[in-house]
Each structure stands twice: as structure tokens, then as C-alpha cells.
CSV table of C-alpha atoms and ligand atoms in Angstrom, one decimal:
chain,number,residue,atom,x,y,z
A,1,UNK,CA,-0.3,3.9,17.9
A,2,UNK,CA,1.3,5.6,14.9
A,3,UNK,CA,-0.3,5.7,11.4
A,4,UNK,CA,1.6,2.7,10.1
A,5,UNK,CA,0.7,0.5,13.0
A,6,UNK,CA,-2.8,1.7,12.7
A,7,UNK,CA,-2.9,0.6,9.0
A,8,UNK,CA,-1.8,-2.9,9.9
A,9,UNK,CA,-4.2,-3.0,12.8
A,10,UNK,CA,-7.1,-2.2,10.4
A,11,UNK,CA,-6.0,-5.0,8.0
A,12,UNK,CA,-6.1,-7.6,10.8
A,13,UNK,CA,-9.4,-6.3,12.1
A,14,UNK,CA,-10.9,-7.0,8.7
A,15,UNK,CA,-9.5,-10.5,8.2
A,16,UNK,CA,-6.5,-12.8,8.9
A,17,UNK,CA,-3.9,-12.7,6.1
A,18,UNK,CA,-4.5,-14.7,2.9
A,19,UNK,CA,-1.3,-16.8,3.2
A,20,UNK,CA,-1.8,-17.5,6.9
A,21,UNK,CA,-1.9,-21.2,6.6
A,22,UNK,CA,1.3,-21.6,4.6
A,23,UNK,CA,4.7,-20.7,6.1
A,24,UNK,CA,7.4,-19.2,3.8
A,25,UNK,CA,8.9,-21.8,1.5
A,26,UNK,CA,12.3,-21.8,3.2
A,27,UNK,CA,11.0,-22.8,6.6
A,28,UNK,CA,11.6,-26.5,6.3
A,29,UNK,CA,15.2,-25.8,5.3
A,30,UNK,CA,15.5,-23.4,8.2
A,31,UNK,CA,14.2,-26.1,10.6
A,32,UNK,CA,16.9,-28.5,9.4
A,33,UNK,CA,19.5,-25.8,9.8
A,34,UNK,CA,18.3,-24.9,13.3
A,35,UNK,CA,18.2,-28.6,14.4
A,36,UNK,CA,21.8,-29.1,13.2
A,37,UNK,CA,22.9,-26.0,15.1
A,38,UNK,CA,21.1,-26.5,18.3
A,39,UNK,CA,18.7,-23.6,17.9
A,40,UNK,CA,16.1,-23.5,20.7
A,41,UNK,CA,14.8,-20.0,21.2
A,42,UNK,CA,13.5,-18.0,18.2
A,43,UNK,CA,12.1,-14.5,17.8
A,44,UNK,CA,9.6,-14.0,15.0
A,45,UNK,CA,9.9,-10.2,14.4
A,46,UNK,CA,6.7,-8.9,12.9
A,47,UNK,CA,4.9,-12.2,13.4
A,48,UNK,CA,1.6,-11.0,12.1
A,49,UNK,CA,-1.2,-13.5,12.6
A,50,UNK,CA,1.2,-16.3,13.3
A,51,UNK,CA,2.0,-18.6,10.4
A,52,UNK,CA,5.7,-19.0,11.5
A,53,UNK,CA,4.8,-19.1,15.2
A,54,UNK,CA,2.5,-22.0,14.4
A,55,UNK,CA,5.1,-23.8,12.3
A,56,UNK,CA,8.0,-23.5,14.7
A,57,UNK,CA,5.9,-23.9,17.9
A,58,UNK,CA,4.5,-27.1,16.4
A,59,UNK,CA,8.1,-28.4,16.0
A,60,UNK,CA,8.9,-27.8,19.7
A,61,UNK,CA,10.9,-24.6,19.5
A,62,UNK,CA,10.5,-21.9,22.2
A,63,UNK,CA,9.2,-19.1,20.1
A,64,UNK,CA,8.3,-15.5,20.8
A,65,UNK,CA,6.4,-13.2,18.4
A,66,UNK,CA,6.5,-9.5,18.3
A,67,UNK,CA,4.2,-7.3,16.4
A,68,UNK,CA,2.8,-3.8,16.8
A,69,UNK,CA,-0.7,-4.6,15.6
A,70,UNK,CA,-2.7,-6.0,18.6
A,71,UNK,CA,-5.3,-7.7,16.4
A,72,UNK,CA,-2.5,-9.7,14.7
A,73,UNK,CA,-1.4,-11.0,18.0
A,74,UNK,CA,-4.9,-11.7,19.1
A,75,UNK,CA,-5.5,-13.8,15.9
A,76,UNK,CA,-2.2,-15.6,16.4
A,77,UNK,CA,-2.9,-16.4,20.0
A,78,UNK,CA,-6.4,-17.7,19.2
A,79,UNK,CA,-5.0,-20.0,16.5
A,80,UNK,CA,-2.2,-21.3,18.6
A,81,UNK,CA,-4.4,-21.9,21.7
A,82,UNK,CA,-6.9,-23.8,19.5
A,83,UNK,CA,-4.2,-26.2,18.5
A,84,UNK,CA,-2.6,-26.6,21.9
A,85,UNK,CA,0.5,-24.7,20.8
A,86,UNK,CA,2.2,-21.8,22.5
A,87,UNK,CA,4.3,-18.8,21.9
A,88,UNK,CA,5.2,-15.7,23.9
A,89,UNK,CA,3.3,-12.8,22.2
A,90,UNK,CA,4.5,-9.2,22.7
A,91,UNK,CA,3.0,-6.0,21.3
A,92,UNK,CA,5.8,-3.6,20.5
A,93,UNK,CA,7.5,-1.7,17.7
A,94,UNK,CA,10.5,-3.6,16.4
A,95,UNK,CA,12.7,-0.5,16.6
A,96,UNK,CA,12.8,-1.1,20.3
A,97,UNK,CA,12.8,-4.8,20.9
A,98,UNK,CA,11.8,-5.3,24.5
A,99,UNK,CA,14.2,-8.1,25.4
A,100,UNK,CA,17.6,-8.0,27.0
A,101,UNK,CA,20.8,-8.5,25.0
A,102,UNK,CA,21.7,-11.9,23.5
A,103,UNK,CA,18.5,-13.7,24.3
A,104,UNK,CA,17.8,-15.5,21.0
A,105,UNK,CA,19.4,-18.3,19.1
A,106,UNK,CA,17.7,-17.1,15.9
A,107,UNK,CA,15.6,-14.2,14.7
A,108,UNK,CA,13.3,-14.6,11.7
A,109,UNK,CA,11.4,-11.8,10.0
A,110,UNK,CA,9.4,-12.4,6.9
A,111,UNK,CA,8.1,-9.4,4.9
A,112,UNK,CA,8.3,-7.0,7.8
A,113,UNK,CA,11.2,-4.7,7.9
A,114,UNK,CA,10.6,-3.5,4.3
A,115,UNK,CA,7.3,-2.0,5.6
A,116,UNK,CA,9.2,0.7,7.3
A,117,UNK,CA,11.1,3.8,6.3
A,118,UNK,CA,14.9,3.4,6.1
A,119,UNK,CA,15.8,5.1,9.4
A,120,UNK,CA,13.5,2.7,11.3
A,121,UNK,CA,14.9,-0.3,9.3
A,122,UNK,CA,18.4,0.7,10.4
A,123,UNK,CA,17.3,1.0,14.1
A,124,UNK,CA,15.6,-2.4,13.8
A,125,UNK,CA,18.7,-4.1,12.5
A,126,UNK,CA,20.7,-2.8,15.4
A,127,UNK,CA,18.1,-4.2,17.7
A,128,UNK,CA,18.2,-7.6,16.0
A,129,UNK,CA,21.9,-7.6,16.4
A,130,UNK,CA,21.6,-6.8,20.1
A,131,UNK,CA,19.1,-9.5,21.0
A,132,UNK,CA,20.8,-12.3,19.1
A,133,UNK,CA,23.3,-14.4,20.9
A,134,UNK,CA,26.8,-14.5,19.4
A,135,UNK,CA,26.7,-16.8,16.4
A,136,UNK,CA,22.9,-16.5,16.3
A,137,UNK,CA,21.0,-16.9,13.1
A,138,UNK,CA,19.1,-14.3,11.2
A,139,UNK,CA,16.6,-15.1,8.4
A,140,UNK,CA,15.1,-12.1,6.7
A,141,UNK,CA,12.7,-11.9,3.7
A,142,UNK,CA,12.0,-8.6,2.1
A,143,UNK,CA,9.8,-7.7,-0.9
A,144,UNK,CA,11.6,-7.4,-4.1
A,145,UNK,CA,14.9,-5.6,-4.2
A,146,UNK,CA,15.1,-6.3,-7.9
A,147,UNK,CA,15.3,-2.9,-9.7
A,148,UNK,CA,11.9,-3.4,-11.3
A,149,UNK,CA,9.4,-5.5,-9.4
A,150,UNK,CA,5.6,-5.7,-9.5
A,151,UNK,CA,5.1,-3.5,-6.5
A,152,UNK,CA,7.0,-0.7,-8.1
A,153,UNK,CA,3.9,0.3,-10.1
A,154,UNK,CA,1.4,0.3,-7.3
A,155,UNK,CA,0.0,3.7,-6.7
A,156,UNK,CA,1.6,5.4,-3.7
A,157,UNK,CA,3.4,8.5,-2.4
A,158,UNK,CA,7.2,8.4,-2.3
A,159,UNK,CA,8.1,9.5,1.2
A,160,UNK,CA,11.8,9.1,0.7
A,161,UNK,CA,13.9,7.5,-2.1
A,162,UNK,CA,12.7,4.0,-2.8
A,163,UNK,CA,10.0,4.0,-0.1
A,164,UNK,CA,6.3,4.5,-1.0
A,165,UNK,CA,3.2,4.6,1.1
A,166,UNK,CA,0.4,2.9,-0.8
A,167,UNK,CA,-2.7,5.0,-1.3
A,168,UNK,CA,-5.1,2.3,-2.3
A,169,UNK,CA,-5.7,-1.4,-1.9
A,170,UNK,CA,-5.5,-3.7,1.1
A,171,UNK,CA,-2.3,-2.3,2.3
A,172,UNK,CA,-3.3,1.4,2.0
A,173,UNK,CA,-1.3,3.5,4.4
A,174,UNK,CA,1.5,0.9,4.7
A,175,UNK,CA,5.0,1.9,3.7
A,176,UNK,CA,7.0,-0.3,1.3
A,177,UNK,CA,10.7,0.1,1.0
A,178,UNK,CA,12.4,-1.4,-2.1
A,179,UNK,CA,15.9,-2.5,-1.2
A,180,UNK,CA,18.7,-2.6,-3.7
A,181,UNK,CA,21.0,-5.6,-3.2
A,182,UNK,CA,23.9,-3.3,-2.3
A,183,UNK,CA,21.8,-1.6,0.3
A,184,UNK,CA,21.0,-4.9,1.9
A,185,UNK,CA,24.6,-5.9,2.0
A,186,UNK,CA,25.5,-2.5,3.6
A,187,UNK,CA,22.7,-2.6,6.1
A,188,UNK,CA,23.5,-6.1,7.3
A,189,UNK,CA,27.3,-5.7,7.2
A,190,UNK,CA,27.7,-6.5,10.9
A,191,UNK,CA,26.5,-10.0,10.1
A,192,UNK,CA,28.2,-12.8,8.3
A,193,UNK,CA,26.3,-13.7,5.1
A,194,UNK,CA,25.5,-17.4,4.8
A,195,UNK,CA,23.0,-17.3,1.9
A,196,UNK,CA,21.2,-14.9,-0.4
A,197,UNK,CA,18.6,-16.0,-2.9
A,198,UNK,CA,15.3,-15.0,-4.5
A,199,UNK,CA,12.2,-17.0,-3.6
A,200,UNK,CA,9.5,-18.1,-6.0
A,201,UNK,CA,7.7,-14.8,-5.6
A,202,UNK,CA,10.8,-12.7,-6.3
A,203,UNK,CA,11.4,-11.8,-2.7
A,204,UNK,CA,14.9,-11.5,-1.4
A,205,UNK,CA,15.9,-14.0,1.3
A,206,UNK,CA,18.9,-13.4,3.4
A,207,UNK,CA,20.4,-15.9,5.9
A,208,UNK,CA,23.2,-14.6,8.1
A,209,UNK,CA,24.8,-15.0,11.5
A,210,UNK,CA,25.9,-12.6,14.2
A,211,UNK,CA,29.6,-12.5,14.4
B,1,SAM,C1,3.2,-8.6,5.7
B,1,SAM,S1,2.9,-8.9,7.4
B,1,SAM,C2,3.9,-10.3,7.6
B,1,SAM,C3,3.5,-11.1,8.9
B,1,SAM,C4,4.4,-12.4,9.1
B,1,SAM,N1,5.8,-12.1,9.3
B,1,SAM,C5,4.2,-13.4,8.0
B,1,SAM,O1,5.1,-13.7,7.3
B,1,SAM,O2,3.0,-13.8,7.8
B,1,SAM,C6,3.9,-7.6,8.1
B,1,SAM,C7,3.8,-7.5,9.7
B,1,SAM,O3,4.8,-6.7,10.2
B,1,SAM,C8,4.3,-5.9,11.2
B,1,SAM,N2,5.2,-4.8,11.4
B,1,SAM,C9,5.5,-3.9,10.4
B,1,SAM,N3,6.4,-3.0,10.9
B,1,SAM,C10,6.5,-3.2,12.2
B,1,SAM,C11,7.2,-2.6,13.3
B,1,SAM,N4,7.9,-1.4,13.1
B,1,SAM,N5,7.1,-3.1,14.5
B,1,SAM,C12,6.3,-4.2,14.8
B,1,SAM,N6,5.6,-4.8,13.8
B,1,SAM,C13,5.7,-4.4,12.5
B,1,SAM,C14,2.9,-5.6,10.8
B,1,SAM,O4,2.0,-5.3,11.9
B,1,SAM,C15,2.4,-7.0,10.1
B,1,SAM,O5,1.9,-7.8,11.1
């Protein structure tokens, strides 16, 4: 396990996440969109302790969760089982998604890809593209890509332009990349953009489709 995965593993060994019970504010809208478009199979990339697995499994979707922190998957599995829900849980790094091409109708990834250096983010986006069916949906949330956001001033070491590794606090050891809007547009240029907005916590939400 590399240092970054290990940092997340430690976080989940200490506790489940604070916002575990509440899915992202856009999930109800996503559910409507998915229903209207016949989405059945979803991949939650970087599922953590499972708040979106719980939400979408409860609505009857066939959902898979990938994360590289085993304890996150353990917490997610325990929670789902306790509520008679199910999801396929896979421990892996998202830079090499262990599914064949064109398996999913949708990929969701909330506050995950930004916790990686740029080169790994680029590899992940290629992988998302590969595992999505043609016309498949992608919903990504990344921490602020506004030029000046609250995380900017957390103490950390800049390991490359706009990526810091925090040196204190709960997410000590975890990289945080701060996207610019232009960078997001460039990185996801293989996808067709459907919507882009900021959520109530100033995070960037991108909805797009594989061409
Ligand atoms: C802030 S948590 C978000 C969890 C979940 N998506 C949610 O919204 O509750 C980030 C998660 O991404 C996972 N993660 C980060 N980089 C990853 C990578 N390269 N491969 C797999 N999982 C990764 C971490 O282990 C952690 O569970």
C-alpha cells in the first residue's frame, strides 16, 4: 500500500467519515436523471465508507464500489449488510480500474480524484472513459477549483503546482489537488459536458457523458 492509501486507511481505522449518513446534495437529481435514461449499473469510484453505495443500492441500482483503503470497504460492507443492501466492493487503486471495457452506465466519484497528483488523475480519467459504456454518465465532484478556497491555506507541502500534501489534521498525508476550471475542461475533454456548477460547499460538480 502506498503512502497515500495508507493515510486514508488510518483515517477509516479511527472512525467512519463525518458526513457518512448524508449523500452529496446532487444525488436526488442524479437519481432522476439516471431513471430517465435507463441507468442500471453504477461504479462509485473512491466509495469510501459507502454513503453513495447506500443511497443508490437502496434505490435498486446495481452498484459497485472501488476504494484502495480496505477499512473503508469494510465499514461500507458492514453498513450495507446491516440494512439488507448490497454492493460489489473492490479494493484497488483507481488508476487501474479492474473491470473490462464498457461495463458501466454511470460512474460517480465524489471528492476522490482531487486527492491524487495530476499524473494519477489523468490516468484515472482514461480509466473512467474505458469502463463507461458509450453514452455513459460521469458525475465528478472535486474540492474547490476556485482560485482562492478555504483549503488553500491549510498547512501542507506543495509536491507539484497546485497539489499539496497536508502535514497536519485529520487528512495528514493526503494529497489535495486544486483544479482550475480550465484544467477540468481540458482533462475531461473526451467527454461531452452536460452541466457544471458549484455546490453549497464551493465544490465543483461536473456532469458529463462519454461520447
Ligand atoms: C474524501 S473520501 C470520499 C469518499 C466518498 N466518495 C464519499 O463521498 O463519501 C476520498 C476517498 O477516495 C479514496 N481514494 C483516493 N484516491 C484513491 C485512489 N487513487 N484509488 C482508490 N481510492 C482512492 C480514499 O481512500 C477515500 O476513501
